Short mmCIF file of C-alpha atoms and ligand atoms in Angstrom, two decimals:
data_model
loop_
_atom_site.label_atom_id
_atom_site.label_comp_id
_atom_site.label_asym_id
_atom_site.label_seq_id
_atom_site.Cartn_x
_atom_site.Cartn_y
_atom_site.Cartn_z
CA MET A 1 27.98 155.62 81.02
CA ILE A 2 31.18 156.63 79.27
CA LEU A 3 34.49 155.22 80.45
CA PHE A 4 37.42 157.65 80.26
CA LYS A 5 41.01 156.56 80.63
CA THR A 6 42.72 159.83 79.72
CA VAL A 7 42.48 163.39 80.96
CA SER A 8 42.17 164.84 77.45
CA ASP A 9 39.21 162.61 76.47
CA TYR A 10 37.44 163.40 79.72
CA ARG A 11 38.01 167.16 79.34
CA ALA A 12 36.35 167.22 75.89
CA TRP A 13 33.24 165.55 77.38
CA HIS A 14 33.33 167.85 80.42
CA ALA A 15 33.37 170.95 78.18
CA GLU A 16 30.23 169.68 76.40
CA GLN A 17 28.44 169.14 79.71
CA ARG A 18 29.32 172.61 80.94
CA ARG A 19 28.22 174.18 77.63
CA ALA A 20 24.88 172.43 78.16
CA GLY A 21 24.68 174.12 81.59
CA ARG A 22 25.05 170.90 83.59
CA ASN A 23 26.78 170.72 86.99
CA ILE A 24 29.14 167.86 87.76
CA GLY A 25 28.75 165.89 91.01
CA PHE A 26 31.94 163.93 91.61
CA ALA A 27 32.56 160.87 93.81
CA PRO A 28 36.23 159.78 93.93
CA THR A 29 36.68 156.10 94.87
CA MET A 30 39.30 153.37 94.94
CA GLY A 31 36.92 150.80 93.44
CA ALA A 32 35.70 147.48 94.87
CA LEU A 33 32.42 149.32 95.04
CA HIS A 34 29.49 148.76 97.40
CA GLU A 35 26.22 150.48 98.32
CA GLY A 36 28.08 153.18 100.26
CA HIS A 37 29.85 154.33 97.10
CA LEU A 38 26.65 154.15 95.06
CA GLU A 39 24.85 156.32 97.60
CA LEU A 40 27.31 159.12 96.79
CA LEU A 41 26.15 158.96 93.17
CA HIS A 42 22.49 158.79 94.15
CA MET A 43 22.95 161.94 96.23
CA ALA A 44 24.52 163.66 93.23
CA GLN A 45 21.61 162.60 91.07
CA ARG A 46 19.05 163.83 93.60
CA ALA A 47 20.81 167.21 93.65
CA GLY A 48 20.43 167.40 89.86
CA ASP A 49 24.16 166.98 89.18
CA VAL A 50 25.70 164.83 86.45
CA PRO A 51 27.02 161.89 88.52
CA VAL A 52 30.70 161.25 87.75
CA ALA A 53 32.88 158.67 89.55
CA SER A 54 36.56 157.88 89.47
CA ILE A 55 38.25 154.61 90.31
CA PHE A 56 41.90 155.03 91.15
CA VAL A 57 43.82 153.08 93.75
CA ASN A 58 46.15 155.88 94.73
CA PRO A 59 49.61 154.48 95.52
CA THR A 60 50.74 157.64 97.36
CA GLN A 61 48.22 157.24 100.20
CA PHE A 62 49.29 153.71 101.15
CA ASN A 63 51.99 153.83 103.81
CA ASP A 64 52.17 150.02 103.75
CA PRO A 65 53.09 148.47 100.34
CA LYS A 66 51.42 145.17 101.38
CA ASP A 67 48.15 147.00 101.98
CA LEU A 68 48.34 148.51 98.46
CA GLU A 69 49.04 145.10 96.94
CA LYS A 70 46.15 143.46 98.80
CA TYR A 71 43.63 146.24 98.11
CA PRO A 72 40.67 144.53 96.36
CA ARG A 73 40.20 145.27 92.65
CA THR A 74 36.92 144.35 90.91
CA PRO A 75 36.72 146.65 87.84
CA GLY A 76 34.18 144.60 85.82
CA ARG A 77 31.67 144.42 88.63
CA ASP A 78 32.33 148.07 89.54
CA MET A 79 31.38 149.20 86.04
CA GLU A 80 28.12 147.22 86.16
CA LEU A 81 27.23 148.73 89.54
CA LEU A 82 28.02 152.26 88.39
CA LEU A 83 25.94 151.80 85.27
CA SER A 84 22.98 150.58 87.30
CA ALA A 85 23.38 153.50 89.74
CA GLY A 86 23.02 156.04 86.90
CA CYS A 87 26.65 157.14 86.77
CA GLU A 88 27.18 159.07 83.52
CA ALA A 89 30.97 159.09 83.35
CA LEU A 90 33.69 157.00 84.93
CA PHE A 91 37.29 158.17 85.03
CA MET A 92 39.55 155.14 85.49
CA PRO A 93 43.11 156.21 84.69
CA GLU A 94 46.50 154.55 84.87
CA VAL A 95 48.97 155.92 87.41
CA ASN A 96 50.92 157.87 84.71
CA GLU A 97 47.79 159.76 83.73
CA VAL A 98 47.24 161.03 87.26
CA TYR A 99 50.92 161.59 88.01
CA PRO A 100 52.62 162.37 84.67
CA PRO A 101 56.30 161.36 84.95
CA GLY A 102 58.58 164.32 85.55
CA GLN A 103 55.85 166.54 87.04
CA ASP A 104 55.62 167.04 90.78
CA LEU A 105 51.94 167.53 91.61
CA THR A 106 52.39 167.06 95.37
CA LEU A 107 50.12 169.38 97.33
CA HIS A 108 51.99 171.11 100.15
CA LEU A 109 49.43 172.28 102.69
CA ASP A 110 49.64 172.50 106.44
CA PHE A 111 46.63 170.84 108.06
CA GLY A 112 47.76 171.74 111.58
CA GLN A 113 46.62 169.07 114.03
CA LEU A 114 43.96 167.62 111.70
CA ASP A 115 46.31 165.11 110.10
CA LYS A 116 48.40 164.39 113.21
CA VAL A 117 45.77 162.48 115.21
CA MET A 118 43.98 159.12 114.76
CA GLU A 119 44.53 157.87 111.17
CA GLY A 120 47.31 160.43 110.75
CA ALA A 121 49.17 159.04 113.76
CA PHE A 122 48.81 155.40 112.68
CA ARG A 123 49.25 155.87 108.91
CA PRO A 124 52.09 158.37 108.38
CA GLY A 125 51.89 160.16 105.03
CA HIS A 126 48.40 158.85 104.29
CA PHE A 127 46.61 162.20 104.35
CA ALA A 128 49.30 164.04 102.38
CA GLY A 129 48.84 161.43 99.63
CA MET A 130 45.06 161.56 99.91
CA ALA A 131 44.93 165.38 99.68
CA THR A 132 47.27 165.38 96.69
CA VAL A 133 45.16 162.89 94.75
CA VAL A 134 41.81 164.47 95.64
CA ASN A 135 43.15 167.87 94.55
CA ARG A 136 44.53 166.40 91.31
CA LEU A 137 41.25 164.58 90.58
CA ILE A 138 39.21 167.73 91.27
CA ASN A 139 41.44 169.61 88.82
CA ILE A 140 40.84 166.94 86.18
CA ILE A 141 37.12 166.32 86.77
CA GLY A 142 36.06 169.95 87.31
CA PRO A 143 33.10 169.27 89.63
CA GLN A 144 30.77 171.83 91.17
CA ARG A 145 30.10 169.42 94.05
CA LEU A 146 32.28 166.77 95.65
CA TYR A 147 30.52 163.84 97.35
CA MET A 148 32.38 162.03 100.14
CA GLY A 149 31.40 159.62 102.92
CA GLN A 150 31.14 160.22 106.64
CA LYS A 151 32.67 156.73 106.96
CA ASP A 152 36.05 158.43 106.50
CA PHE A 153 35.34 161.28 108.90
CA GLN A 154 38.90 162.51 109.27
CA GLN A 155 39.43 162.40 105.50
CA LEU A 156 36.30 164.50 105.01
CA THR A 157 37.47 167.02 107.62
CA ILE A 158 40.86 167.34 105.93
CA VAL A 159 39.31 167.72 102.46
CA ARG A 160 37.04 170.47 103.85
CA ASP A 161 40.14 172.24 105.17
CA MET A 162 41.97 171.70 101.88
CA LEU A 163 39.12 173.33 99.90
CA ARG A 164 39.10 176.23 102.38
CA GLN A 165 42.86 176.76 102.12
CA LEU A 166 42.76 176.61 98.31
CA GLN A 167 39.74 178.96 98.27
CA SER A 168 38.09 176.40 96.02
CA PRO A 169 34.55 177.02 94.80
CA VAL A 170 33.82 173.27 94.98
CA GLU A 171 31.08 172.42 97.48
CA LEU A 172 31.74 169.40 99.71
CA VAL A 173 28.69 167.19 100.40
CA MET A 174 28.80 164.57 103.16
CA CYS A 175 27.05 161.24 102.66
CA PRO A 176 26.01 159.41 105.88
CA THR A 177 27.68 156.05 106.45
CA VAL A 178 25.86 153.18 104.74
CA ARG A 179 25.83 150.03 106.89
CA GLU A 180 25.13 146.33 106.48
CA PRO A 181 21.90 145.17 108.19
CA ASP A 182 23.99 144.03 111.20
CA GLY A 183 25.56 147.48 111.56
CA LEU A 184 28.98 146.87 110.00
CA ALA A 185 29.98 149.95 108.00
CA MET A 186 30.26 148.99 104.33
CA SER A 187 33.86 148.98 103.17
CA SER A 188 35.81 147.59 100.24
CA ARG A 189 37.99 145.88 102.82
CA ASN A 190 35.08 143.84 104.23
CA MET A 191 35.40 141.31 101.41
CA ARG A 192 38.79 140.32 102.84
CA LEU A 193 37.37 139.45 106.27
CA SER A 194 37.48 135.78 107.28
CA PRO A 195 34.03 134.28 108.03
CA GLU A 196 34.86 134.41 111.73
CA MET A 197 35.94 138.05 111.64
CA ARG A 198 32.92 138.98 109.52
CA GLN A 199 30.75 137.70 112.39
CA ILE A 200 32.68 139.64 115.01
CA ALA A 201 33.16 142.94 113.13
CA PRO A 202 29.63 144.39 113.68
CA VAL A 203 30.57 144.75 117.36
CA ILE A 204 32.41 147.93 116.34
CA TYR A 205 29.11 149.67 115.64
CA GLN A 206 27.56 148.28 118.86
CA ILE A 207 30.46 149.68 120.86
CA LEU A 208 30.12 153.07 119.14
CA LEU A 209 26.41 153.11 120.07
CA GLU A 210 27.26 152.19 123.67
CA ALA A 211 29.81 154.99 123.76
CA LYS A 212 27.17 157.43 122.57
CA ALA A 213 24.88 156.47 125.46
CA ALA A 214 27.67 156.37 128.06
CA PHE A 215 29.28 159.69 127.13
CA GLN A 216 26.27 161.69 128.32
CA HIS A 217 27.07 160.85 131.93
CA ARG A 218 30.69 159.63 131.99
CA PRO A 219 34.05 161.30 131.26
CA ALA A 220 35.56 160.61 127.84
CA ALA A 221 38.55 158.77 129.34
CA GLN A 222 36.26 156.19 130.93
CA VAL A 223 34.16 155.75 127.78
CA GLN A 224 37.32 155.35 125.73
CA ALA A 225 38.93 152.80 128.09
CA HIS A 226 35.71 150.80 128.21
CA ALA A 227 35.40 150.78 124.40
CA MET A 228 39.03 149.70 123.88
CA ALA A 229 38.56 146.85 126.36
CA ALA A 230 35.27 145.80 124.73
CA LEU A 231 36.84 145.74 121.24
CA SER A 232 39.70 143.56 122.52
CA ALA A 233 37.34 141.29 124.45
CA ALA A 234 35.35 140.73 121.23
CA GLY A 235 38.50 139.45 119.47
CA LEU A 236 39.55 142.60 117.60
CA LYS A 237 42.83 144.51 117.97
CA PRO A 238 41.90 148.16 118.41
CA GLU A 239 44.45 150.85 117.49
CA TYR A 240 42.50 153.79 118.88
CA PHE A 241 39.07 154.83 120.08
CA GLU A 242 38.96 158.62 120.33
CA LEU A 243 36.27 161.04 121.36
CA ALA A 244 37.07 164.12 119.36
CA GLU A 245 35.69 167.57 118.70
CA GLY A 246 34.02 167.29 115.30
CA TYR A 247 35.77 170.20 113.54
CA THR A 248 39.25 170.27 115.14
CA LEU A 249 39.48 166.50 115.86
CA GLN A 250 41.08 167.32 119.21
CA PRO A 251 40.21 165.11 122.21
CA VAL A 252 37.27 166.16 124.38
CA GLY A 253 37.09 165.53 128.13
CA GLN A 254 33.38 165.45 128.75
CA TRP A 255 29.91 166.02 127.29
CA SER A 256 29.74 169.73 128.11
CA ASP A 257 33.17 170.47 126.54
CA ALA A 258 31.97 170.71 122.92
CA GLU A 259 28.87 171.13 120.76
CA PHE A 260 30.04 168.61 118.17
CA VAL A 261 31.62 165.32 119.27
CA VAL A 262 32.48 162.28 117.20
CA ALA A 263 33.82 158.90 118.29
CA CYS A 264 36.34 157.48 115.81
CA THR A 265 37.94 154.07 115.95
CA ALA A 266 40.29 151.78 114.03
CA ALA A 267 40.64 148.10 114.80
CA TRP A 268 42.22 145.07 113.18
CA ALA A 269 39.87 142.20 112.44
CA GLY A 270 42.46 139.52 111.77
CA GLU A 271 44.45 140.77 108.76
CA VAL A 272 42.00 143.54 107.88
CA ARG A 273 42.09 147.05 109.32
CA LEU A 274 38.63 148.55 109.77
CA ILE A 275 37.64 152.11 110.66
CA ASP A 276 34.30 153.51 111.76
CA ASN A 277 32.86 156.50 113.58
CA LEU A 278 29.67 157.84 115.10
CA VAL A 279 28.58 161.37 115.88
CA LEU A 280 27.91 161.38 119.63
CA LYS A 281 26.72 164.96 119.80
CA ALA A 282 25.66 167.00 116.79
CA PRO A 283 25.99 170.81 116.76
CA GLU A 284 22.18 171.20 117.02
CA ASP A 285 21.90 168.80 120.08
CA LYS A 286 21.06 170.94 123.08
CA THR A 287 20.77 168.02 125.54
P1 AMP B 301 37.09 154.49 99.09
O1 AMP B 301 36.81 153.79 97.81
O2 AMP B 301 37.09 153.59 100.27
O3 AMP B 301 38.29 155.39 99.01
O4 AMP B 301 35.84 155.45 99.35
C1 AMP B 301 35.41 156.35 98.37
C2 AMP B 301 34.36 157.25 98.96
O5 AMP B 301 33.25 156.47 99.41
C3 AMP B 301 34.84 158.04 100.19
O6 AMP B 301 34.29 159.34 100.16
C4 AMP B 301 34.29 157.23 101.33
O7 AMP B 301 34.10 157.97 102.52
C5 AMP B 301 32.96 156.78 100.75
N1 AMP B 301 32.47 155.59 101.46
C6 AMP B 301 33.14 154.44 101.68
N2 AMP B 301 32.40 153.59 102.42
C7 AMP B 301 31.24 154.23 102.68
C8 AMP B 301 30.05 153.89 103.41
N3 AMP B 301 29.91 152.72 104.02
N4 AMP B 301 29.05 154.80 103.47
C9 AMP B 301 29.17 156.00 102.85
N5 AMP B 301 30.26 156.38 102.15
C10 AMP B 301 31.28 155.52 102.06
#
């Protein structure tokens, strides 16, 4: 695995790969890596792409400076994990390399309602920052395929819309959420959970599964109210639990309202904010 710190060094390597007819499969990350991140690279490998990762804790997508400060950073371990996962190149730049001083690389796109709901409502500015950095990283890395996790469902939906608006040839590939054996979605933030909260946190997945079963015969409002109460009763502080149409992210009323329905939630486990989601009804479900 080659570690690149600058755009110009990476681009020289990228040109060689493309001359050799190889396709780049890119997984952008913020580091503190776990199996979920590595699965993105494994998917790239299985597709025959050259697996390339980036580690960049993007300051512009943190609406809360304390959250940015506390974001876990484990670069040594990350490099070992990437190496063992077969990653061929890692781009790990300083902030000035991604955002050269004096240049405004902000992406100005209108995502309609997609970035107004759920995470967008609770983390103002987050998705504008995320879209800007993903676009900038795509421009640097030059991938044919972009690998992102279902774990961040709204992020994935917004990136899909960004690629559509930019008429980008990059193909977006979704990686299913990788979970701990007890159901907790893997996240870099999990390492900050207290032992007590680590025990409680898997309830999020249980409640998502219960919502999936309940939604087939109950209105969304009831399922949602029940889930919010169950999260609180377990000792978490839920911010939202939404049943949304899977492409528009708009609320659904009941099972028959949409072909594609996802339940998305965010809850505080002590000092740590966790998000998770579950597809309740996939487009091919005819039940
Ligand atoms: P992050 O480092 O949290 O910004 O995540 C980088 C990428 O890894 C994003 O595309 C995430 O959706 C994805 N990812 C994070 N956690 C998981 C997980 N548990 N399963 C699958 N993908 C994940």
